[in-house]
GROMACS .gro file of C-alpha atoms in nm:
model
  304
    1MET     CA    1   7.185  -0.049  16.653
    2ALA     CA    2   7.403   0.202  16.859
    3VAL     CA    3   7.714   0.138  16.683
    4GLY     CA    4   7.542   0.116  16.320
    5ALA     CA    5   7.344   0.445  16.401
    6ARG     CA    6   7.676   0.591  16.432
    7SER     CA    7   7.875   0.465  16.147
    8GLY     CA    8   7.589   0.559  15.953
    9HIS     CA    9   7.567   0.883  16.057
   10ASP     CA   10   7.972   1.010  15.964
   11GLU     CA   11   7.968   0.824  15.637
   12PRO     CA   12   7.655   1.206  15.535
   13GLU     CA   13   7.917   1.408  15.726
   14LYS     CA   14   8.239   1.308  15.555
   15ARG     CA   15   8.089   1.305  15.245
   16ALA     CA   16   7.972   1.639  15.329
   17ASP     CA   17   8.322   1.797  15.472
   18GLU     CA   18   8.456   1.635  15.147
   19ALA     CA   19   8.239   1.774  14.922
   20ILE     CA   20   8.297   2.102  15.110
   21GLY     CA   21   8.677   2.061  15.052
   22ASP     CA   22   8.655   1.988  14.696
   23ASP     CA   23   8.466   2.272  14.622
   24VAL     CA   24   8.679   2.513  14.750
   25THR     CA   25   8.991   2.334  14.663
   26GLY     CA   26   8.861   2.380  14.316
   27ASP     CA   27   8.783   2.740  14.329
   28ASP     CA   28   9.161   2.824  14.416
   29VAL     CA   29   9.237   2.623  14.142
   30THR     CA   30   9.092   2.753  13.892
   31ASP     CA   31   9.154   3.121  13.985
   32ASP     CA   32   9.481   3.084  14.029
   33GLU     CA   33   9.492   2.930  13.683
   34ARG     CA   34   9.247   3.173  13.549
   35ALA     CA   35   9.508   3.453  13.671
   36HIS     CA   36   9.793   3.329  13.521
   37ASP     CA   37   9.650   3.260  13.204
   38ASP     CA   38   9.521   3.606  13.129
   39ASP     CA   39   9.884   3.746  13.231
   40ASP     CA   40  10.056   3.507  12.994
   41GLY     CA   41   9.793   3.725  12.737
   42ALA     CA   42   9.823   4.004  12.828
   43ALA     CA   43  10.256   3.986  12.812
   44ALA     CA   44  10.168   3.821  12.510
   45GLY     CA   45   9.974   4.063  12.356
   46THR     CA   46  10.240   4.378  12.482
   47SER     CA   47  10.539   4.149  12.364
   48GLY     CA   48  10.363   4.176  11.998
   49ARG     CA   49  10.343   4.492  11.888
   50SER     CA   50  10.635   4.800  12.058
   51PRO     CA   51  10.466   5.089  12.159
   52LYS     CA   52  10.434   5.380  11.861
   53LYS     CA   53  10.672   5.660  11.915
   54PRO     CA   54  10.535   6.040  11.836
   55ARG     CA   55  10.713   6.170  11.541
   56SER     CA   56  10.964   6.428  11.591
   57PHE     CA   57  10.919   6.794  11.617
   58TRP     CA   58  11.186   6.866  11.411
   59LYS     CA   59  11.042   6.605  11.064
   60GLU     CA   60  10.685   6.751  11.138
   61LEU     CA   61  10.807   7.176  11.125
   62PRO     CA   62  10.868   7.161  10.752
   63LEU     CA   63  10.533   7.052  10.671
   64LEU     CA   64  10.407   7.279  10.924
   65ILE     CA   65  10.567   7.586  10.750
   66GLY     CA   66  10.498   7.466  10.433
   67ILE     CA   67  10.114   7.477  10.536
   68ALA     CA   68  10.082   7.806  10.732
   69LEU     CA   69  10.279   7.950  10.345
   70VAL     CA   70  10.016   7.768  10.149
   71LEU     CA   71   9.752   7.943  10.357
   72ALA     CA   72   9.843   8.292  10.330
   73LEU     CA   73   9.953   8.252   9.946
   74LEU     CA   74   9.523   8.147   9.966
   75ILE     CA   75   9.381   8.399  10.164
   76LYS     CA   76   9.645   8.703   9.999
   77THR     CA   77   9.513   8.631   9.667
   78PHE     CA   78   9.095   8.546   9.743
   79LEU     CA   79   9.035   8.709  10.047
   80VAL     CA   80   9.224   9.000  10.195
   81GLN     CA   81   9.594   9.229  10.131
   82ALA     CA   82   9.814   9.415  10.326
   83PHE     CA   83   9.873   9.736  10.164
   84SER     CA   84  10.164  10.043  10.283
   85ILE     CA   85  10.048  10.359  10.252
   86PRO     CA   86  10.349  10.535  10.104
   87SER     CA   87  10.235  10.913  10.063
   88GLU     CA   88   9.992  11.193  10.241
   89SER     CA   89   9.781  11.253   9.926
   90MET     CA   90   9.493  11.044  10.157
   91MET     CA   91   9.533  11.233  10.438
   92ASN     CA   92   9.366  11.266  10.696
   93THR     CA   93   9.225  10.944  10.607
   94LEU     CA   94   9.531  10.776  10.575
   95GLN     CA   95   9.826  10.898  10.688
   96ARG     CA   96  10.186  10.799  10.609
   97GLY     CA   97  10.366  10.432  10.733
   98ASP     CA   98   9.928  10.292  10.808
   99ARG     CA   99   9.891   9.943  10.675
  100VAL     CA  100   9.552   9.908  10.588
  101LEU     CA  101   9.395   9.559  10.462
  102VAL     CA  102   9.212   9.521  10.149
  103ASP     CA  103   8.894   9.313  10.036
  104LYS     CA  104   8.984   9.135   9.694
  105LEU     CA  105   8.695   8.852   9.764
  106THR     CA  106   8.371   9.053   9.645
  107PRO     CA  107   8.540   9.115   9.358
  108TRP     CA  108   8.594   8.755   9.323
  109PHE     CA  109   8.163   8.733   9.290
  110GLY     CA  110   8.117   9.009   9.000
  111SER     CA  111   8.105   9.298   9.235
  112GLU     CA  112   8.204   9.630   9.117
  113PRO     CA  113   8.337  10.030   9.332
  114GLU     CA  114   8.069  10.180   9.468
  115ARG     CA  115   8.141  10.520   9.475
  116GLY     CA  116   8.282  10.681   9.776
  117GLU     CA  117   8.450  10.386   9.921
  118VAL     CA  118   8.880  10.382   9.950
  119VAL     CA  119   8.993  10.108   9.690
  120VAL     CA  120   9.422  10.001   9.559
  121PHE     CA  121   9.449   9.980   9.194
  122HIS     CA  122   9.739   9.891   8.926
  123ASP     CA  123   9.869  10.219   8.788
  124PRO     CA  124   9.670  10.255   8.442
  125GLY     CA  125   9.985  10.386   8.325
  126GLY     CA  126  10.178  10.665   8.326
  127TRP     CA  127  10.105  10.779   8.673
  128LEU     CA  128  10.422  10.647   8.915
  129GLU     CA  129  10.629  10.798   8.594
  130GLY     CA  130  10.912  10.997   8.752
  131GLN     CA  131  10.801  10.884   9.081
  132GLU     CA  132  11.042  10.772   9.336
  133THR     CA  133  10.967  10.380   9.440
  134PRO     CA  134  11.073  10.146   9.615
  135ASP     CA  135  11.330   9.883   9.590
  136PRO     CA  136  11.204   9.538   9.875
  137ASN     CA  137  11.492   9.332   9.926
  138VAL     CA  138  11.459   8.976   9.797
  139VAL     CA  139  11.329   8.861  10.189
  140GLN     CA  140  11.095   9.145  10.137
  141LYS     CA  141  10.938   9.036   9.846
  142PHE     CA  142  10.876   8.742   9.955
  143LEU     CA  143  10.691   8.781  10.243
  144SER     CA  144  10.552   9.089  10.002
  145PHE     CA  145  10.473   8.772   9.754
  146ILE     CA  146  10.321   8.534  10.048
  147GLY     CA  147  10.065   8.800  10.193
  148LEU     CA  148  10.247   8.811  10.541
  149MET     CA  149  10.466   9.149  10.473
  150PRO     CA  150  10.243   9.467  10.329
  151SER     CA  151  10.269   9.476   9.976
  152ALA     CA  152  10.545   9.572   9.765
  153GLU     CA  153  10.441   9.602   9.417
  154GLU     CA  154  10.550   9.934   9.342
  155LYS     CA  155  10.293  10.038   9.092
  156ASP     CA  156   9.983  10.044   9.315
  157LEU     CA  157   9.785  10.371   9.420
  158ILE     CA  158   9.491  10.433   9.663
  159LYS     CA  159   9.190  10.755   9.601
  160ARG     CA  160   8.878  10.777   9.705
  161VAL     CA  161   8.577  10.687   9.395
  162ILE     CA  162   8.406  10.978   9.291
  163ALA     CA  163   8.235  10.889   9.029
  164VAL     CA  164   8.126  10.522   8.830
  165GLY     CA  165   8.007  10.466   8.502
  166GLY     CA  166   7.775  10.680   8.366
  167ASP     CA  167   7.829  10.995   8.630
  168THR     CA  168   7.933  11.302   8.528
  169VAL     CA  169   8.161  11.490   8.726
  170SER     CA  170   8.298  11.828   8.684
  171CYS     CA  171   8.439  12.087   8.985
  172LYS     CA  172   8.512  12.478   8.931
  173GLU     CA  173   8.801  12.640   9.137
  174GLY     CA  174   8.786  12.670   9.436
  175GLY     CA  175   8.419  12.525   9.438
  176LYS     CA  176   8.260  12.210   9.520
  177VAL     CA  177   8.306  11.866   9.314
  178VAL     CA  178   7.945  11.807   9.142
  179LEU     CA  179   7.874  11.501   9.032
  180ASN     CA  180   7.516  11.411   8.845
  181GLY     CA  181   7.439  11.784   8.901
  182VAL     CA  182   7.431  11.741   9.324
  183ALA     CA  183   7.730  11.963   9.476
  184LEU     CA  184   7.902  11.756   9.690
  185ASP     CA  185   7.949  11.849  10.091
  186GLU     CA  186   8.332  11.671  10.108
  187THR     CA  187   8.449  11.857  10.475
  188SER     CA  188   8.372  11.526  10.640
  189TYR     CA  189   8.707  11.324  10.472
  190LEU     CA  190   8.889  11.610  10.286
  191TYR     CA  191   9.231  11.743  10.491
  192PRO     CA  192   9.174  12.016  10.684
  193GLY     CA  193   9.232  12.320  10.464
  194SER     CA  194   9.181  12.128  10.154
  195VAL     CA  195   8.951  12.314   9.905
  196PRO     CA  196   8.743  12.024   9.689
  197CYS     CA  197   8.942  12.120   9.343
  198GLN     CA  198   9.173  12.384   9.313
  199ASP     CA  199   9.212  12.395   8.888
  200SER     CA  200   8.864  12.329   8.708
  201PHE     CA  201   8.791  12.025   8.525
  202GLY     CA  202   8.506  11.917   8.304
  203PRO     CA  203   8.172  11.817   8.291
  204ILE     CA  204   8.306  11.473   8.215
  205LYS     CA  205   8.111  11.161   8.152
  206VAL     CA  206   8.264  10.855   8.346
  207PRO     CA  207   8.309  10.564   8.049
  208GLU     CA  208   8.083  10.285   8.188
  209GLY     CA  209   8.337   9.967   8.341
  210ARG     CA  210   8.597  10.280   8.438
  211ILE     CA  211   8.603  10.493   8.790
  212TRP     CA  212   8.701  10.848   8.857
  213VAL     CA  213   8.927  10.895   9.159
  214MET     CA  214   9.085  11.114   9.385
  215GLY     CA  215   9.264  11.217   9.694
  216ASP     CA  216   9.141  11.362   9.981
  217ASN     CA  217   9.385  11.548  10.041
  218ARG     CA  218   9.334  11.731   9.686
  219GLN     CA  219   9.629  11.964   9.751
  220ASN     CA  220   9.876  11.675   9.739
  221SER     CA  221   9.659  11.409   9.539
  222LEU     CA  222   9.862  11.333   9.182
  223ASP     CA  223   9.452  11.191   9.110
  224SER     CA  224   9.246  11.158   8.820
  225ARG     CA  225   9.192  11.549   8.709
  226PHE     CA  226   9.606  11.540   8.665
  227HIS     CA  227   9.614  11.208   8.379
  228GLN     CA  228   9.292  11.344   8.167
  229GLN     CA  229   9.553  11.381   7.905
  230LEU     CA  230   9.637  11.028   7.904
  231PRO     CA  231   9.453  10.685   7.746
  232GLY     CA  232   9.116  10.641   7.960
  233GLY     CA  233   9.148  11.053   8.013
  234GLY     CA  234   9.170  11.037   8.374
  235THR     CA  235   8.980  10.703   8.441
  236VAL     CA  236   9.039  10.362   8.567
  237ALA     CA  237   8.929  10.093   8.410
  238ASN     CA  238   8.742   9.864   8.720
  239ASP     CA  239   8.955   9.544   8.591
  240GLN     CA  240   9.275   9.761   8.715
  241VAL     CA  241   9.153   9.725   9.110
  242VAL     CA  242   9.258   9.569   9.374
  243GLY     CA  243   8.983   9.594   9.583
  244ARG     CA  244   8.824   9.776   9.875
  245ALA     CA  245   9.037   9.910  10.160
  246VAL     CA  246   8.812   9.800  10.448
  247VAL     CA  247   9.006   9.919  10.786
  248ILE     CA  248   9.336  10.027  10.866
  249ALA     CA  249   9.489   9.727  11.101
  250TRP     CA  250   9.818   9.912  11.166
  251PRO     CA  251   9.964  10.168  11.420
  252VAL     CA  252   9.687   9.950  11.671
  253THR     CA  253   9.661  10.324  11.787
  254ARG     CA  254   9.565  10.437  11.430
  255TRP     CA  255   9.229  10.087  11.388
  256ALA     CA  256   8.959  10.205  11.238
  257THR     CA  257   8.709  10.071  10.933
  258LEU     CA  258   8.705  10.261  10.600
  259PRO     CA  259   8.305  10.289  10.588
  260VAL     CA  260   8.116  10.503  10.230
  261PRO     CA  261   8.027  10.877  10.314
  262ASP     CA  262   7.649  10.978  10.372
  263ILE     CA  263   7.667  11.194  10.112
  264PHE     CA  264   7.721  10.956   9.845
  265ASP     CA  265   7.421  10.753   9.938
  266GLN     CA  266   7.170  11.077   9.825
  267PRO     CA  267   6.902  10.895   9.620
  268ALA     CA  268   6.959  11.183   9.364
  269LEU     CA  269   7.237  11.068   9.270
  270ASN     CA  270   7.105  10.765   9.122
  271LYS     CA  271   6.809  10.948   9.012
  272ALA     CA  272   7.015  11.198   8.792
  273VAL     CA  273   7.185  10.839   8.694
  274GLY     CA  274   6.876  10.680   8.587
  275ALA     CA  275   6.778  10.997   8.409
  276ALA     CA  276   7.002  11.014   8.056
  277PRO     CA  277   6.874  10.611   7.950
  278LEU     CA  278   6.567  10.692   7.986
  279GLY     CA  279   6.573  10.990   7.798
  280ALA     CA  280   6.803  10.752   7.496
  281ALA     CA  281   6.550  10.482   7.528
  282SER     CA  282   6.238  10.758   7.481
  283LEU     CA  283   6.468  10.966   7.162
  284ALA     CA  284   6.465  10.577   7.043
  285ALA     CA  285   6.159  10.475   7.038
  286ALA     CA  286   6.067  10.797   6.839
  287LEU     CA  287   6.283  10.814   6.612
  288PRO     CA  288   6.086  10.574   6.408
  289LEU     CA  289   5.788  10.728   6.442
  290VAL     CA  290   5.935  11.099   6.285
  291LEU     CA  291   6.067  10.879   6.008
  292TRP     CA  292   5.786  10.717   5.943
  293ARG     CA  293   5.620  11.089   5.955
  294ARG     CA  294   5.867  11.235   5.699
  295LYS     CA  295   5.851  10.991   5.475
  296LYS     CA  296   5.437  11.030   5.494
  297ARG     CA  297   5.499  11.374   5.420
  298THR     CA  298   5.730  11.316   5.136
  299ALA     CA  299   5.495  11.086   4.945
  300GLY     CA  300   5.167  11.353   5.020
  301HIS     CA  301   5.408  11.652   4.788
  302THR     CA  302   5.520  11.396   4.549
  303ALA     CA  303   5.160  11.329   4.487
  304GLU     CA  304   5.070  11.653   4.441
   0.00000   0.00000   0.00000
């Protein structure tokens, strides 16, 4: 009985040890196989694809340059363009050698030049005749074309707009410029010691769609006053205007914006312009009545 009892107890213990041993041994084999399989799979995946090599900088450089040139050309054509000041006609507002940035965007949306603005415009014809013009080299022409240098276009001028279409402008020798019956105080932007006009002109009615321009250095500016014998009577067509100069960009010591002087914000200037169309409209409305009354009187006299 004692042996039988001992033998009966040995069987479960042996089975338990075998079970435990089997469990441990089985887990070790499974982990090793999984690790081996994972390593093999990773190695196979790596060997199947070669690593992507980055593109050479020298291959990308022409593309980057091309994109930069296109962007520069678009900016110069539609947004802003740099111009160099070649003369002293706009001193002290602008000095010879200044670089200005010209807004070319707003004209695309129908904006027209306004009184007091400093604008760049193409030669209307004959304004620069006989004057020396720069002769840029090929590189300067190219850089100017794409907008990376100030414009090398020798047929551009820069002046201040004094009157727009519908305005009446005049000046007596040594006196002030009179715009729509209002004498302008131009001391804020005229060159020190400069008089508004040394010779009399006007009154001149500026045609619609055109502007009358003058330099801030009146004694050293061949502006609208000196081209009245040319087609347009010294005025410039709005479609000849490149854009408004908004800022002096170079040199940095001269950096400044170019706002419209306060004298051009006077309500009296606009009232004077508005009076002319109103009078013309009144005359047109009264004309049929006058003709009708005259016809009636004539018929009455004929009857008598």
